[in-house]
Coordinates of C-alpha atoms and ligand atoms in Angstrom, one line a residue:
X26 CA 112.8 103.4 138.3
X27 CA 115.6 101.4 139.2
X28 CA 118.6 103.2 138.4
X29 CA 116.9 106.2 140.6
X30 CA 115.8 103.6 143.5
X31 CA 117.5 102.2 146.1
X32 CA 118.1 98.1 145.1
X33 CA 115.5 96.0 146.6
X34 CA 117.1 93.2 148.7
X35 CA 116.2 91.4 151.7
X36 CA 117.3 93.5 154.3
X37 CA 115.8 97.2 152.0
X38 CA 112.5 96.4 150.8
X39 CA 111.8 100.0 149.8
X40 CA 109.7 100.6 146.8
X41 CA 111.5 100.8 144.0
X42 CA 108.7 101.2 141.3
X43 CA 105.8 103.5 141.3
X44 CA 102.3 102.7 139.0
X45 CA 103.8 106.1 137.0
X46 CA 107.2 104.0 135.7
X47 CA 105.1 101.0 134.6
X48 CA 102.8 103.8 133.0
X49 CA 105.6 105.3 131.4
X50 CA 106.8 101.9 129.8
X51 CA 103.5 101.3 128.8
X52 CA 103.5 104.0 127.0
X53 CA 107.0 103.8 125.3
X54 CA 106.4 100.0 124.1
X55 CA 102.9 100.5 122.9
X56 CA 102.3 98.5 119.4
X57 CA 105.8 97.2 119.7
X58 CA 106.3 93.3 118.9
X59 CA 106.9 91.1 122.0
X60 CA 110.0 89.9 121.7
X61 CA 111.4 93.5 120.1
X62 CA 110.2 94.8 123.6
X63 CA 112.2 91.8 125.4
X64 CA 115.3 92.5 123.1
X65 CA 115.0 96.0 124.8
X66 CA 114.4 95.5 127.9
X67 CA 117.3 92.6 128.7
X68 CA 119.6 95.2 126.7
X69 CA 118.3 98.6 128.7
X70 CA 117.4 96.8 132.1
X71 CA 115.1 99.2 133.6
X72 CA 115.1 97.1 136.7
X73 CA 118.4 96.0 139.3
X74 CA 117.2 92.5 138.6
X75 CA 114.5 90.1 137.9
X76 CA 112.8 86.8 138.1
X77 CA 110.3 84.8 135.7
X78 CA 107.6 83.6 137.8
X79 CA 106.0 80.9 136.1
X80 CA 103.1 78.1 137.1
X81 CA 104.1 75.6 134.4
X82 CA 100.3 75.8 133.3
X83 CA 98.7 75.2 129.8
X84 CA 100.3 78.2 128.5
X85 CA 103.6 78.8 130.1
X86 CA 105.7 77.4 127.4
X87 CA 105.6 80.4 125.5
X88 CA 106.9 82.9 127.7
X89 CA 109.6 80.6 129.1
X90 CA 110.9 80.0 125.3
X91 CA 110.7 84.1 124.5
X92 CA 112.9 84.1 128.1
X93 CA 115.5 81.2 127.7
X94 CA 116.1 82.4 123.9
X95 CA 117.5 86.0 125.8
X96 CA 118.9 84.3 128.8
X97 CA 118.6 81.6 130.3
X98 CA 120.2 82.5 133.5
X99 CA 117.2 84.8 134.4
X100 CA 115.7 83.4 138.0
X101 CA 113.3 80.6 137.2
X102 CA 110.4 81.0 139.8
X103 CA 108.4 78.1 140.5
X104 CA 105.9 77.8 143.5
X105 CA 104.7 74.8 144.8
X106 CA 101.5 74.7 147.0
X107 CA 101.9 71.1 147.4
X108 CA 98.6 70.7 145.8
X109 CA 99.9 70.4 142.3
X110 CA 99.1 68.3 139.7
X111 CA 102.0 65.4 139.5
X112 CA 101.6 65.9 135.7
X113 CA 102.8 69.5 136.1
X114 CA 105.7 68.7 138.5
X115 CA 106.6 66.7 135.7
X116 CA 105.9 69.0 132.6
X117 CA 107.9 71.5 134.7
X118 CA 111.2 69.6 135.2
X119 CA 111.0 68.4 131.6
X120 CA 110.4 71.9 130.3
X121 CA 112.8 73.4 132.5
X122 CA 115.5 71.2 131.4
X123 CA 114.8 71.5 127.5
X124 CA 114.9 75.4 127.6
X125 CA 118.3 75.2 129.3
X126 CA 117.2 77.1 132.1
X127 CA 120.1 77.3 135.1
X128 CA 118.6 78.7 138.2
X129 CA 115.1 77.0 138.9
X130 CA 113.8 78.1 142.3
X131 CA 111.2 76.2 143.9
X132 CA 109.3 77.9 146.9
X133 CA 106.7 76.2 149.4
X134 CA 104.4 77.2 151.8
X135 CA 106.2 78.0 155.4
X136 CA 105.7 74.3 157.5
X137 CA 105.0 76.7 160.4
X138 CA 102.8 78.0 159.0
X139 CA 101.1 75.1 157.1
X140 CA 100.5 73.3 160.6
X141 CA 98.9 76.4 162.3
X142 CA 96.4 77.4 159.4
X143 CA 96.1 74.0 157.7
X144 CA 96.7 70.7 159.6
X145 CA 94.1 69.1 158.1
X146 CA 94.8 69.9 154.5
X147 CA 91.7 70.8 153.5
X148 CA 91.2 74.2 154.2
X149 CA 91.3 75.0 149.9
X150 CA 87.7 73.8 150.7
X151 CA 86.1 75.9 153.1
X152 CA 88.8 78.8 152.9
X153 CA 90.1 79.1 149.6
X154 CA 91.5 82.3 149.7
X155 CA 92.9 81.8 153.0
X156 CA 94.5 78.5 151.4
X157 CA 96.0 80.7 148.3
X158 CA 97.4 83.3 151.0
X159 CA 99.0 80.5 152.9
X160 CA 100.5 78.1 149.8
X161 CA 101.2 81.0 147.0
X162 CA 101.0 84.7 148.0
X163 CA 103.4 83.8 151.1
X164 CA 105.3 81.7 149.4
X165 CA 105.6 84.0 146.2
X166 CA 106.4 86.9 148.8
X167 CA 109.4 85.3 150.2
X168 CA 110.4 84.3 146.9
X169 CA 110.2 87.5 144.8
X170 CA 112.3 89.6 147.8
X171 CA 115.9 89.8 146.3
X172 CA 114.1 91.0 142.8
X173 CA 112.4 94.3 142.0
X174 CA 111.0 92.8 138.5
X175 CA 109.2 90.2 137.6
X176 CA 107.7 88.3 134.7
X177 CA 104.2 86.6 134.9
X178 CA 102.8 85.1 132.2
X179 CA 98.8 86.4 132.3
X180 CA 97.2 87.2 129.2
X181 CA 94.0 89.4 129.1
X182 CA 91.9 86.7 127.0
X183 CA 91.9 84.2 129.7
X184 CA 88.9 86.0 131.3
X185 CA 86.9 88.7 132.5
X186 CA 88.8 89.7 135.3
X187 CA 92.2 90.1 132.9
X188 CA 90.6 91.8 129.9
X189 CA 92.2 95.1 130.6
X190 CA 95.7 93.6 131.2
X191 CA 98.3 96.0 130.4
X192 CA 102.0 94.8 129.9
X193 CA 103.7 96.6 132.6
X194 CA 102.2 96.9 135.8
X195 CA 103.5 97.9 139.8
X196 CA 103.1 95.3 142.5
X197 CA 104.1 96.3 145.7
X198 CA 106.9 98.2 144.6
X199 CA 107.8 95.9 141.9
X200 CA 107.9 96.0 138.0
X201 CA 105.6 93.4 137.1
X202 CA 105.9 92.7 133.4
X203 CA 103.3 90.6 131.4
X204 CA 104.8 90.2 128.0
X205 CA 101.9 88.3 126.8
X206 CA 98.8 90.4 127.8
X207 CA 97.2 91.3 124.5
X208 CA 98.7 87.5 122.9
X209 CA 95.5 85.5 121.9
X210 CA 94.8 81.8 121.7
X211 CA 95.6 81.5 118.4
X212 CA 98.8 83.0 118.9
X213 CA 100.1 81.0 121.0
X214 CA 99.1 77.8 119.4
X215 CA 101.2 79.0 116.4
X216 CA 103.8 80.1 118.8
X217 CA 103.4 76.6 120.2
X218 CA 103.8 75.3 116.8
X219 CA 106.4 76.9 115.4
X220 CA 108.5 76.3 118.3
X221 CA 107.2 72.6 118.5
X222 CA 106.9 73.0 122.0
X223 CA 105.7 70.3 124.4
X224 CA 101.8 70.8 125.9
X225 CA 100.8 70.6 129.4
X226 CA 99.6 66.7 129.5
X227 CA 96.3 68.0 131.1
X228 CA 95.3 70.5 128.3
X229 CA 94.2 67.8 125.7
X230 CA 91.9 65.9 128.9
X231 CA 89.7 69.5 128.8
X232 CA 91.8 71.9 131.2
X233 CA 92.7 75.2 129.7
X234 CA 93.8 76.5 132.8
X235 CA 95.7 74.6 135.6
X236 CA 96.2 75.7 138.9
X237 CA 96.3 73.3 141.9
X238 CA 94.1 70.1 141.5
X239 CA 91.4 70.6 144.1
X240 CA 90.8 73.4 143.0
X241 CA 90.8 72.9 138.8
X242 CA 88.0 71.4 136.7
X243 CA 87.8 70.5 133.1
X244 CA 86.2 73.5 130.7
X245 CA 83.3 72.7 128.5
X246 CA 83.1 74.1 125.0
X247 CA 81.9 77.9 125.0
X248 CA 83.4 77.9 128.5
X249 CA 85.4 81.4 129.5
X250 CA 88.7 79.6 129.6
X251 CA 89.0 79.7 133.8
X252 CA 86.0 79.1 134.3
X253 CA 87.3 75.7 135.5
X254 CA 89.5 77.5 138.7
X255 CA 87.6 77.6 142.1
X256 CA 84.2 76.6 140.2
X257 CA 81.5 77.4 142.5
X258 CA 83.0 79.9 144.3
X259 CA 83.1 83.4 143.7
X260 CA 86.9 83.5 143.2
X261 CA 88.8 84.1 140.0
X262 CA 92.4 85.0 141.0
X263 CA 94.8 83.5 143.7
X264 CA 95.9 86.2 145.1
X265 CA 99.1 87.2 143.5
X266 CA 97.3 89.2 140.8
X267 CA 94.3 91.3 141.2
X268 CA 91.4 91.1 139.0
X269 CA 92.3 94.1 135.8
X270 CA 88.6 94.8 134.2
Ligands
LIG311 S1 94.3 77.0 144.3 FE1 93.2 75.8 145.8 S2 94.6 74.3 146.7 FE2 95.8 75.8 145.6 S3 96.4 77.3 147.1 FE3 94.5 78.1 146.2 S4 92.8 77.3 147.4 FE4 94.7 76.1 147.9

């Protein structure tokens, strides 16, 4: 783990987390509440330092509230593919600025790179994983180097592909931590409630998942709840997270 690791910076990108650390925090937090496990980890920091990656999507709300109410100087990761939803750009500054957060950090695809593998802006529809590779893994990459941590907000009931989510994973060397994997809908409505937190302005027009708007669709009733991301093509994750069955 960290404290045996070399720090991850941008100059030493050296692994600093193996799949066995994330196994062994698995293991130790297993059946503990979620924000019991957060008290602990901000209080033990088993990682040098790290970042909450959020999409300001239907659900992010919760997961930024659990954060800002332990510290709301933690890195506030936000990547824009420049194919956003202006409602979301929104949503974000507004919920950004009621939690009290202090360090948003706003990424975008490289313009280099942009006019080499997408002058025409439209490559999301014959290339979409090439597009999510160019406007959010890249991006998120750059992004996520000074950190060996992270937060992401998945939860396993969104869909097939997350159903086996565990709460502590490795990603390239870093502790990805998903606070919220075994949360389910009705959870986080109350959490929602209780907190009287502000909804995405899309989720009451029929999308339960947002991503970028070419490539979200609203979700009819009975619908997984992504079913409305890349509809039509046989894609279910961007790229920054791989499918956990
Ligand atoms: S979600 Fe669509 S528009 Fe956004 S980066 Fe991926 S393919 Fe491109």
């Amino acid at each position: 783990m960290a404290s045996a690791a070399r720090r991850l910076d941008l100059i030493d990108t050296t692994p600093a987390f193996a799949p066995e650390d994330a196994a062994v925090l698995e293991a130790r937090f297993a059946g503990v509440e979620t924000g019991e496990m957060l008290d602990v980890l901000f209080a033990e920091r088993p990682f040098e330092s790290i970042a909450l990656v959020s999409s300001f999507g239907a659900e992010s709300a919760v997961l930024l509230h659990l954060i800002a109410q332990r510290d709301r100087n933690v890195p506030l990761i936000f990547v824009n593919t420049q194919k956003m939803f202006g409602e979301t750009l929104a949503y974000r500054d507004a919920l950004a600025e009621q939690l009290g957060f202090t360090d948003l950090r706003v990424y975008r695809p490289d313009p280099y790179l942009l006019a080499q593998k997408d002058a025409t802006q439209l490559r999301w529809s014959y290339d979409p994983d090439g597009c999510c590779d160019l406007r959010k893994v890249e991006p998120l990459r750059r992004a996520l180097a000074p950190f060996d941590a992270w937060f992401s907000g998945r939860k396993g009931f969104q869909g097939t592909t997350r159903a086996a989510l565990p709460r502590f994973e490795e990603d390239e060397g870093r502790l990805k931590v998903n606070p919220l994997a075994d949360w389910d809908k009705a959870q986080l409505d109350a959490y929602f409630a209780a907190h009287k937190l502000p909804r995405h302005p899309l989720e009451a027009q029929g999308y339960p998942s947002i991503g970028c708007a070419p490539c979200t669709s609203v979700v009819q009733p009975g619908e997984d709840p992504r079913a409305g991301r890349w509809r039509g093509w046989d894609k279910t994750e961007c790229g920054i997270h791989d499918p956990v069955f």
